[in-house]
Short mmCIF file of C-alpha atoms in Angstrom, two decimals:
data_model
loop_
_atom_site.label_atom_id
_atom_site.label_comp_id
_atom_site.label_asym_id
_atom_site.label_seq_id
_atom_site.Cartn_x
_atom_site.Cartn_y
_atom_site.Cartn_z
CA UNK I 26 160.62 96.57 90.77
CA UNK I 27 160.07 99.80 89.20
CA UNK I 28 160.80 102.90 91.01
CA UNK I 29 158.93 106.08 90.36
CA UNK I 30 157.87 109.41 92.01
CA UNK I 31 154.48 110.65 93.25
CA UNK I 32 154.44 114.24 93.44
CA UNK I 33 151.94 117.36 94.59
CA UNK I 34 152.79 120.34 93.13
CA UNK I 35 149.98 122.98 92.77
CA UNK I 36 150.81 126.47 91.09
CA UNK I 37 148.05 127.97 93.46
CA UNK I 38 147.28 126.76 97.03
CA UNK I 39 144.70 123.71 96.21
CA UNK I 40 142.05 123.76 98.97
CA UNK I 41 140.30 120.47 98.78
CA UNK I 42 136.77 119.80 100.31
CA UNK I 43 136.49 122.90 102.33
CA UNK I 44 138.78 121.56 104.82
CA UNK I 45 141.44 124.79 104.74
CA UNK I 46 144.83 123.12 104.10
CA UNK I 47 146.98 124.53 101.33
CA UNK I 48 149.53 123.08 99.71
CA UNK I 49 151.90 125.19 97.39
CA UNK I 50 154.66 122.37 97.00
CA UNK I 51 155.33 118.91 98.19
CA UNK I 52 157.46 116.07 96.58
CA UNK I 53 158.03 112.64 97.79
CA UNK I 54 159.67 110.18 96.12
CA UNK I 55 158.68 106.42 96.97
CA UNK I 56 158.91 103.43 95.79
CA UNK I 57 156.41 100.41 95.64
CA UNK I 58 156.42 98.17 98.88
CA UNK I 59 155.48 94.51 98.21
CA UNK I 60 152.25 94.72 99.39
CA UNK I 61 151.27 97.67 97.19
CA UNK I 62 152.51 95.71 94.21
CA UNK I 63 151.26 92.69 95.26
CA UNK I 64 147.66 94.66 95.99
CA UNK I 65 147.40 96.14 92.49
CA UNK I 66 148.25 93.00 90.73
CA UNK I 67 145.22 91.33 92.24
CA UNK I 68 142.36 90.78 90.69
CA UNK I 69 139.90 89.87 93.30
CA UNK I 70 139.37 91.50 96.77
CA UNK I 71 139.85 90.02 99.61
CA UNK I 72 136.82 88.53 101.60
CA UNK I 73 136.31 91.31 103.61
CA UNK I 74 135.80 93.60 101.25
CA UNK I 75 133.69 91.66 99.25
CA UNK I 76 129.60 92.63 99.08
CA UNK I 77 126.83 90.19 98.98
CA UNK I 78 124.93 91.43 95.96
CA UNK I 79 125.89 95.13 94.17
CA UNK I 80 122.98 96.10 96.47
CA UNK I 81 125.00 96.21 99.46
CA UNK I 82 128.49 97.32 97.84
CA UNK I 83 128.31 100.81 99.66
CA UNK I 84 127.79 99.83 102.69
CA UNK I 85 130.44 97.10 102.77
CA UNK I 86 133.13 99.67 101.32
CA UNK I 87 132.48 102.63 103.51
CA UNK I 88 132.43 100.34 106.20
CA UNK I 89 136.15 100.04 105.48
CA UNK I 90 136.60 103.73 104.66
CA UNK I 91 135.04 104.65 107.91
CA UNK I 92 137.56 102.59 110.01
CA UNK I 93 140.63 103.51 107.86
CA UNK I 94 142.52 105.24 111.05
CA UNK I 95 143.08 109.01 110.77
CA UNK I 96 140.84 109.43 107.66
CA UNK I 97 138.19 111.91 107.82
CA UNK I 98 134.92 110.14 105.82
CA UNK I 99 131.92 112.33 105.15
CA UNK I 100 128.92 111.27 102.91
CA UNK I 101 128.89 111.73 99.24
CA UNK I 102 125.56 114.07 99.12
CA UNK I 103 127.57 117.05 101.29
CA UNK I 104 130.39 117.65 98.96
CA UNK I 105 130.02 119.80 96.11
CA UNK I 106 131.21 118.87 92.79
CA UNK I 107 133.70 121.71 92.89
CA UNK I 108 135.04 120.32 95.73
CA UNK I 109 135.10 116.53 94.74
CA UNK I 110 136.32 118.18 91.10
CA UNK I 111 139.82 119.79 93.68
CA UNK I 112 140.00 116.33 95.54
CA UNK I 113 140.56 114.42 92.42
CA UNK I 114 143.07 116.71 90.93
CA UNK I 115 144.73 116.59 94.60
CA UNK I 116 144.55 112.64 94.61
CA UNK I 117 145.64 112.20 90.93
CA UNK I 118 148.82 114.42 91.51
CA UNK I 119 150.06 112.06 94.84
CA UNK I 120 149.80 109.16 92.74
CA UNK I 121 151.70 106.84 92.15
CA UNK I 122 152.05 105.70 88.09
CA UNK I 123 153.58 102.57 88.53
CA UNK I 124 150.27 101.65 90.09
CA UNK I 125 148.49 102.86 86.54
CA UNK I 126 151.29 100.92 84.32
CA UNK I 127 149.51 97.67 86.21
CA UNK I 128 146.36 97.89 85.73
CA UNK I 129 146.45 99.63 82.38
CA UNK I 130 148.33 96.25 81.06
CA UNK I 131 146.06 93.82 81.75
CA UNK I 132 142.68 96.24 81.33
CA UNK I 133 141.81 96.51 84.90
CA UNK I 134 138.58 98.34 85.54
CA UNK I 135 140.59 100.62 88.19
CA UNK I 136 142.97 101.85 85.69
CA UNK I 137 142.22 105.69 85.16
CA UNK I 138 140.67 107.17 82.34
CA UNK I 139 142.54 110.82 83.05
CA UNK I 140 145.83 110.84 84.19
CA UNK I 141 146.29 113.94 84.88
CA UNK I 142 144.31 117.60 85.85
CA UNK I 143 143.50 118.90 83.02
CA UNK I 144 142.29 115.36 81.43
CA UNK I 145 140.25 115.25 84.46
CA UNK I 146 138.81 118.37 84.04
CA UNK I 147 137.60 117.80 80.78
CA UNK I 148 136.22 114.63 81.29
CA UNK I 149 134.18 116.04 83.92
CA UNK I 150 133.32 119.33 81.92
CA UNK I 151 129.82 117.72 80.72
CA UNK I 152 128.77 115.73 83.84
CA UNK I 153 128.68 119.16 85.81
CA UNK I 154 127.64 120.73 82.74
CA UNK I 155 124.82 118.42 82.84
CA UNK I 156 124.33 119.17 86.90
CA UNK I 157 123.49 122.73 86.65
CA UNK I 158 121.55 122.64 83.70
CA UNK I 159 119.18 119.63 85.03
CA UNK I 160 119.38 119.56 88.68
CA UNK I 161 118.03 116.27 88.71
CA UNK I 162 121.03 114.58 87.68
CA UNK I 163 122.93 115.96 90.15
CA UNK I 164 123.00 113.19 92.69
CA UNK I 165 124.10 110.97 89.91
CA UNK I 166 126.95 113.51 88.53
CA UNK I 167 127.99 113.64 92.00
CA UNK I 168 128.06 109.88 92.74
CA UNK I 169 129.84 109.01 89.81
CA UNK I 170 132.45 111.73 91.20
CA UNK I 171 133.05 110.50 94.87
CA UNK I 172 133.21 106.71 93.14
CA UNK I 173 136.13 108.03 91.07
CA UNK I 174 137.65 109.80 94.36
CA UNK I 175 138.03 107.04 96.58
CA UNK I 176 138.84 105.09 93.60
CA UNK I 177 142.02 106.92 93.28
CA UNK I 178 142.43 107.21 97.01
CA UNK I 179 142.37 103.39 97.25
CA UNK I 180 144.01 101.86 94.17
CA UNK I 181 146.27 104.76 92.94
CA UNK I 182 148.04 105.91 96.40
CA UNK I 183 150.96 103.98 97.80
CA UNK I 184 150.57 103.78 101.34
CA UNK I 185 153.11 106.66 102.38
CA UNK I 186 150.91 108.95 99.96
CA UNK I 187 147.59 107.53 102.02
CA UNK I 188 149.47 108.52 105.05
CA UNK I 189 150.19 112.20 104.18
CA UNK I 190 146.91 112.75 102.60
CA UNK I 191 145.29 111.77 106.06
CA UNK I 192 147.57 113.97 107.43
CA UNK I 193 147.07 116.85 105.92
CA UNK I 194 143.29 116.35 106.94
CA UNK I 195 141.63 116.08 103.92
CA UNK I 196 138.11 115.04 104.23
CA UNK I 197 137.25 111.74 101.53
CA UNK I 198 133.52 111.24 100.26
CA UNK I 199 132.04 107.87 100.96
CA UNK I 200 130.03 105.58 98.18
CA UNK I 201 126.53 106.95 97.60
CA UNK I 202 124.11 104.74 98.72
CA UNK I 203 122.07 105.20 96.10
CA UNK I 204 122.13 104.00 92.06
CA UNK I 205 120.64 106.42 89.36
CA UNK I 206 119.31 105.40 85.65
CA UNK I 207 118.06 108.22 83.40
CA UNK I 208 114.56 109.03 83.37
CA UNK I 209 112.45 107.20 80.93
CA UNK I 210 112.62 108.66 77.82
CA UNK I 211 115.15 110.69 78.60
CA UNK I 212 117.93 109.93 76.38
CA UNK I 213 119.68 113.21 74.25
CA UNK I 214 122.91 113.16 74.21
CA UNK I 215 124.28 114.61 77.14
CA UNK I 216 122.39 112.62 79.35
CA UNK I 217 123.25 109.76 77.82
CA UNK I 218 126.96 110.64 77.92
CA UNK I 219 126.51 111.88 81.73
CA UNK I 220 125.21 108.08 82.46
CA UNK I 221 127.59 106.20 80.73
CA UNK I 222 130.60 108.14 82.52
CA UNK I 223 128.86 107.36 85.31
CA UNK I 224 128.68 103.84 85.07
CA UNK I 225 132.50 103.82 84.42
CA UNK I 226 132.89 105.50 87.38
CA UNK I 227 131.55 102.87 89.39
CA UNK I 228 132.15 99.92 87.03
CA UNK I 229 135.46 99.40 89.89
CA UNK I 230 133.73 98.56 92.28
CA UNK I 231 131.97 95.59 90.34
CA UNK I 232 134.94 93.23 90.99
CA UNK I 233 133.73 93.52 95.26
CA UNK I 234 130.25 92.06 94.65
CA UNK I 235 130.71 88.27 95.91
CA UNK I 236 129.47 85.97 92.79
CA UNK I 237 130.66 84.08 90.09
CA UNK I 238 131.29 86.65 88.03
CA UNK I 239 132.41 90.45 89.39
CA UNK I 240 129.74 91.87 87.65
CA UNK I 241 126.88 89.76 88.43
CA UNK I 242 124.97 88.87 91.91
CA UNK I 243 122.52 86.32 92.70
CA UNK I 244 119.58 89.09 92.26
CA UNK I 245 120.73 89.46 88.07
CA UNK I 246 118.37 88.92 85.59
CA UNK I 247 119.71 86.32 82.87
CA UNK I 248 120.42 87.14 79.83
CA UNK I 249 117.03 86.42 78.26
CA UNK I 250 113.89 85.15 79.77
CA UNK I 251 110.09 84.85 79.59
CA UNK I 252 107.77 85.68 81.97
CA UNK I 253 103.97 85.78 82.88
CA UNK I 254 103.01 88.44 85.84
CA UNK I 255 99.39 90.26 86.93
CA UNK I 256 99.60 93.46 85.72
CA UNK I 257 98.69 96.65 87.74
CA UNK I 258 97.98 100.34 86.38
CA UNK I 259 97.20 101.44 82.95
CA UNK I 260 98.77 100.77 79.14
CA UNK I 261 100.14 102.71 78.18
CA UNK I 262 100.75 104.64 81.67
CA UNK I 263 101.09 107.63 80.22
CA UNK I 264 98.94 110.61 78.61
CA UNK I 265 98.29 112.44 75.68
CA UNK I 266 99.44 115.86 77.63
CA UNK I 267 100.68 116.77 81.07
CA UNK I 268 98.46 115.89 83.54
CA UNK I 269 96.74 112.58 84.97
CA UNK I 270 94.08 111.41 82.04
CA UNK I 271 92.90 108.35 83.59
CA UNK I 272 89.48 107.21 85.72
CA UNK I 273 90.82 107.92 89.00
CA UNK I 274 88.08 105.17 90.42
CA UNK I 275 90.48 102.79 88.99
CA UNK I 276 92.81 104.12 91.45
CA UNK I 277 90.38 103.48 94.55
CA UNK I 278 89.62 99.35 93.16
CA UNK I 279 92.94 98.45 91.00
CA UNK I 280 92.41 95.36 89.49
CA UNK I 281 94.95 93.54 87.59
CA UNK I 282 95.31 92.47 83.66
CA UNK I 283 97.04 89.59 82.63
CA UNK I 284 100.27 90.53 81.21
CA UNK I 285 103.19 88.63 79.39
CA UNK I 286 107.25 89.45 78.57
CA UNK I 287 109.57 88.04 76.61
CA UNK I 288 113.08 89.79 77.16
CA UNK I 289 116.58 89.64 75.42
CA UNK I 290 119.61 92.05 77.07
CA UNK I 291 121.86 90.39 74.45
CA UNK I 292 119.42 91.48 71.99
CA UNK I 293 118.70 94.55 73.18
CA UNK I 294 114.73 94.39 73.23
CA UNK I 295 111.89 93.30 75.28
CA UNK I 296 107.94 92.44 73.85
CA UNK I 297 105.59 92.81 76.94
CA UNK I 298 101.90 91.92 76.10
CA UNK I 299 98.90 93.33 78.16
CA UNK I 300 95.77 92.01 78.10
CA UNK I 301 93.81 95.33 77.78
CA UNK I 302 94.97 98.65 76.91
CA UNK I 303 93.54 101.85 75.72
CA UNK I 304 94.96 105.01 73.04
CA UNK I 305 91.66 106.83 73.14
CA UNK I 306 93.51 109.60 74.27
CA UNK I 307 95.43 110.48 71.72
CA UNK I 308 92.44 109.81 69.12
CA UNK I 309 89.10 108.72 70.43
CA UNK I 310 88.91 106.66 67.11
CA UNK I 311 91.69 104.43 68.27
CA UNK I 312 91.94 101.51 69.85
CA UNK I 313 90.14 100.79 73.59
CA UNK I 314 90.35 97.97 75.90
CA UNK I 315 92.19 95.62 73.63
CA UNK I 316 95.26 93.59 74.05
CA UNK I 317 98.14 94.94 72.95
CA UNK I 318 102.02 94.62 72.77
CA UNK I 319 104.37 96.84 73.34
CA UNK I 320 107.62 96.58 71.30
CA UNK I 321 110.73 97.99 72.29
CA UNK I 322 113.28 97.86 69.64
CA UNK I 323 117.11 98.23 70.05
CA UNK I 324 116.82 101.97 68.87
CA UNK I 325 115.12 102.97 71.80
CA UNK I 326 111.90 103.03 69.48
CA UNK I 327 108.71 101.74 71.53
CA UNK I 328 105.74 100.69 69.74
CA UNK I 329 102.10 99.90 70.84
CA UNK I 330 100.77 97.07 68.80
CA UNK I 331 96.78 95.92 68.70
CA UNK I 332 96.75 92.54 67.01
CA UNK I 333 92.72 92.51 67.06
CA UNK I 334 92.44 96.59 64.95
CA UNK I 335 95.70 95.84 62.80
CA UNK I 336 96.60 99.17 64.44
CA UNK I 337 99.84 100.92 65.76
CA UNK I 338 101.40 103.66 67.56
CA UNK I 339 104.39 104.92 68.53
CA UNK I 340 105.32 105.78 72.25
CA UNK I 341 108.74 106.62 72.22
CA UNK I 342 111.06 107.48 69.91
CA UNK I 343 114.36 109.79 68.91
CA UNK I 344 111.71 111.03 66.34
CA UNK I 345 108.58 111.28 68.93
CA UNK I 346 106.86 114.49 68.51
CA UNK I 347 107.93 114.46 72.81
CA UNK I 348 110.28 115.72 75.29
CA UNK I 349 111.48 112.19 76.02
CA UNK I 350 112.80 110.87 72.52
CA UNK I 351 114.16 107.15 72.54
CA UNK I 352 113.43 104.77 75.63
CA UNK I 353 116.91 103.06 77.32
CA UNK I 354 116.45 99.51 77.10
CA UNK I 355 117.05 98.18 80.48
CA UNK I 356 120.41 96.63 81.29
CA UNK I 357 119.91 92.69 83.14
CA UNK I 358 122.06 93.96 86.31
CA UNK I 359 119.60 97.28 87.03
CA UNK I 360 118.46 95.06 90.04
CA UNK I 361 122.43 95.11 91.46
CA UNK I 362 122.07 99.61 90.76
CA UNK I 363 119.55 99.27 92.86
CA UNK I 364 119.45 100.08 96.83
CA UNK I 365 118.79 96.74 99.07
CA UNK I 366 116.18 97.91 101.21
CA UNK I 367 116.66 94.62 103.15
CA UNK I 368 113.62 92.21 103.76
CA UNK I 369 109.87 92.59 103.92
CA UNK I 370 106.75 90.41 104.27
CA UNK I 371 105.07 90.55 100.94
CA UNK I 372 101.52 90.06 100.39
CA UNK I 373 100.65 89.40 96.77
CA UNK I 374 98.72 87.68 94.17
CA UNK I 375 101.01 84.71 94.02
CA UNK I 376 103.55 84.85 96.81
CA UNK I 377 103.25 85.44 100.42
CA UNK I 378 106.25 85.63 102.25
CA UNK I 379 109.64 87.45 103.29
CA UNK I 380 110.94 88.96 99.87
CA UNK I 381 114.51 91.06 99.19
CA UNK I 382 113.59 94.75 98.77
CA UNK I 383 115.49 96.77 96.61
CA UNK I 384 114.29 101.15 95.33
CA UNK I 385 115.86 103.55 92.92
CA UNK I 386 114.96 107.24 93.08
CA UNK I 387 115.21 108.38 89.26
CA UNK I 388 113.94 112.18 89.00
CA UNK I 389 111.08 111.87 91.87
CA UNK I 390 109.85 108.67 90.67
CA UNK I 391 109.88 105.66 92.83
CA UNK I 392 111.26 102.30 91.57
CA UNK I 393 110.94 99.16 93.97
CA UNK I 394 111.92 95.58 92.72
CA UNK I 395 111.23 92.59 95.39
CA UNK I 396 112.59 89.37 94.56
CA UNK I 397 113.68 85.78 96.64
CA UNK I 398 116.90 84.93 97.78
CA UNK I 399 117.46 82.84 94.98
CA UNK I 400 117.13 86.17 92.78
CA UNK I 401 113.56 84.87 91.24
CA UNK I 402 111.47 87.90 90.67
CA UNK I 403 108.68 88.54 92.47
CA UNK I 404 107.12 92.00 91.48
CA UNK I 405 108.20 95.61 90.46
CA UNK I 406 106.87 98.95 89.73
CA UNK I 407 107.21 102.47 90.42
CA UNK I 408 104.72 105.55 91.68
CA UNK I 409 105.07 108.13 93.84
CA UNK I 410 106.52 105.79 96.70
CA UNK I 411 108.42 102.86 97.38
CA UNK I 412 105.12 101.09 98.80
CA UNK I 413 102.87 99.69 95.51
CA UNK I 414 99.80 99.97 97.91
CA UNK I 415 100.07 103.43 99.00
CA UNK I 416 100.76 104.75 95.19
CA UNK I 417 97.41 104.03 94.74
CA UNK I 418 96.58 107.26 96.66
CA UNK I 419 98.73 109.42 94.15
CA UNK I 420 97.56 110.09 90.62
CA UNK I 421 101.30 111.42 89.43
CA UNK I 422 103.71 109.77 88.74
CA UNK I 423 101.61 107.16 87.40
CA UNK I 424 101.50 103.81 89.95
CA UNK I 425 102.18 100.52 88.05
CA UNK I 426 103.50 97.03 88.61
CA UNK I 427 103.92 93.57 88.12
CA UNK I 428 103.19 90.70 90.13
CA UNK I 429 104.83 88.13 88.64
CA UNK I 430 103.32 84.29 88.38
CA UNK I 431 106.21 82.83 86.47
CA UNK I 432 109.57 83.94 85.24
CA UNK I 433 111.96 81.31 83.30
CA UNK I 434 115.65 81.48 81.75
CA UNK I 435 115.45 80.53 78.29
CA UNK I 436 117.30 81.40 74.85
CA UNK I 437 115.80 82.97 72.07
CA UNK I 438 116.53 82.73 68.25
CA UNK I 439 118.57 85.46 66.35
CA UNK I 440 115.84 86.08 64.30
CA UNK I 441 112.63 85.94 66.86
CA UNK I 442 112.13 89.99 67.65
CA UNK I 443 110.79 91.37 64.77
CA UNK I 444 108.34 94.52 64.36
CA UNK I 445 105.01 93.70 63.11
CA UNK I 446 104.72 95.34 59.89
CA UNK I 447 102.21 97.75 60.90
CA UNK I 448 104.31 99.38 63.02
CA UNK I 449 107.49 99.54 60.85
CA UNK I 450 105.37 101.50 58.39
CA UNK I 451 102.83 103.96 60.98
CA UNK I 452 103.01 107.15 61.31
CA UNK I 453 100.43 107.30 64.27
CA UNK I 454 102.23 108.76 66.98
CA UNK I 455 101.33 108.26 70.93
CA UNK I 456 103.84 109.93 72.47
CA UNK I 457 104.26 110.79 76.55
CA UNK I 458 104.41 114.54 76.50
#
């Protein structure tokens, strides 16, 4: 068994989430007990720390963190990222690198991606970069942050390092409830960047969601499937220019279109065809009240096709005369980033019943997703609020949803999403401003 030393040694007194102890110099060697060793080199959690769907992964962890004896737990949202930023760089020098050497050889998602301070602090540099710049982001900066803090707590003390950091009174962040996306649209780089190091932040905890596969729950989508749904709201949802353009007596009487999907993850696009939809606004010589599809192509590129005018527009793209550029194509496990809001009675066009709740919070805008136990979707949307009745009382953002009839695994050719000619060629733009 390989013996090796876990050290603190700060240059400067390190004061780490405002609780007032300074350390100028500690070193401890230890050496891996059994069950440290035997801890690291497996794969799947034990039962009791294992969550029913990603949904409910917070809870069941800081459940655990909460009754770890002598720890002081407070909730992500009331450190600063300053703080967390001191915590890590605290945490990273008590480790222990024999832990590392494990789960580096077999490509363990707890394996760290900086092993040291100053790697740290780089790979953070844009994330809180990001934060101050767009405050909107913040929660998800700073979620990604306490994820990677009681990551190293957990997987990258030995238990006589766990003991002295309690000791010394340091206060640990808990899981964030919450799971953030980037708003639509909003895909430059940084953002981008800020949401993918997020994800890997959190992509840890995957392995303590209870399914056949650590990364998957009962409530993930397959990998491509068709669906038919009542659609509520208008298409596109969005205007011309800032500002709500749309008959606000449609908001008062919503009635629903039929709508259609057919949509790949492996592939990386979606088609979703509405029954009715309407570009006046952008030109009042364009298309009204015709079907349309949308398209939305691995690029990011969305495009509004009318069969029935031979016409086409663009929506969304890196090139979109917009502040929004591409659109992220929507990853099959965004139901497991989601929060489980528990159960609810649903009343809708095709089921009535108890349905799993699940919301995201992206920017102000309110995602909800409802589905069965079985993980068959039942409807989604966003608005203003997590209730798709009461958005109807908002104009901004936009209420829309699905209510979905069918919804059916299937596999798709190589070859079967292709852009209708039209559209590879327009240069009609509809872009949300």
């Amino acid at each position: 068994m390989k013996t090796l030393a876990w050290s603190l040694a700060c240059a400067a007194p390190a004061v780490a989430a405002g609780v007032g102890h300074s350390i100028t110099e500690l070193h401890t060697e230890v050496q891996l007990s059994a069950f440290d060793e035997l801890r690291a080199r497996t794969a799947v959690p034990r039962s009791a720390y294992l969550a029913s769907s990603g949904a409910d992964l917070a809870q069941t962890l800081n459940r655990h963190l909460q009754a770890d004896k002598g720890l002081i737990a407070r909730p992500c949202h009331t450190f600063e990222l300053d703080e967390l930023e001191d915590l890590a760089k605290t945490l990273i020098s008590m480790r222990h690198e024999g832990l590392d050497d494990i789960y580096a050889s077999v490509s363990d998602t707890r394996a760290l991606r900086a092993r040291d301070a100053d790697s740290l602090e780089s790979l953070w540099a844009q994330g809180n970069r990001l934060a101050e710049q767009r405050p909107h982001h913040l929660n998800m900066v700073r979620a990604g942050e306490c994820a990677s803090v009681v990551m190293l707590y957990e997987h990258h003390l030995p238990e006589p390092a766990r003991d002295e950091f309690k000791a010394l009174g340091f206060a640990l962040p808990l899981l964030a409830d919450d799971r953030y996306a980037p708003l639509p649209g909003e895909t430059d780089g940084e953002v981008l960047e800020a949401y993918e190091s997020y994800m890997m932040e959190t992509s840890c905890f995957t392995c303590h969601v209870q399914s056949s596969s650590a990364s998957e729950s009962t409530f993930t989508w397959p990998a491509e499937a068709n669906w038919t749904a009542n659609g509520y709201g208008y298409v596109p949802f969005w205007c011309s220019s800032l500002g709500d353009c749309h008959d606000s007596s449609y908001y008062s009487n919503p009635t629903p279109g039929k709508a259609k999907g057919w949509y790949s993850d492996s592939g990386g696009w979606e088609i979703i065809w509405h029954e009715s939809c309407d570009v006046t606004d952008w030109d009042a010589s364009w298309p009204s009240d015709s079907q349309c599809s949308e398209y939305w192509d691995t690029d990011g590129t969305v495009y509004m096709h009318f069969p029935d005018d031979d016409f086409c527009c663009i929506g969304y793209s890196t090139e979109a005369e917009s502040n929004l550029g591409a659109m992220p194509r929507v990853t099959r496990y965004w139901p497991d980033l989601c929060t489980s809001a528990g159960t609810e009675e649903y009343s809708g066009d095709f089921y009535n019943g108890t349905a799993n709740k699940f919301t995201m919070d992206a920017g102000g805008i309110k995602f909800f997703y409802y589905a069965l136990d079985d993980g068959t979707p039942v409807a989604q949307g966003e608005g203003a609020t997590y209730d798709k009745d009461d958005n109807w009382n908002y104009g901004v953002p936009f209420p829309l949803y699905h209510e979905y009839e069918s919804f059916q695994e299937t596999t798709f050719p190589s070859d079967y999403f292709q852009v209708p000619e039209v559209c590879a060629s327009t240069t009609n733009w509809c872009p949300n401003p």
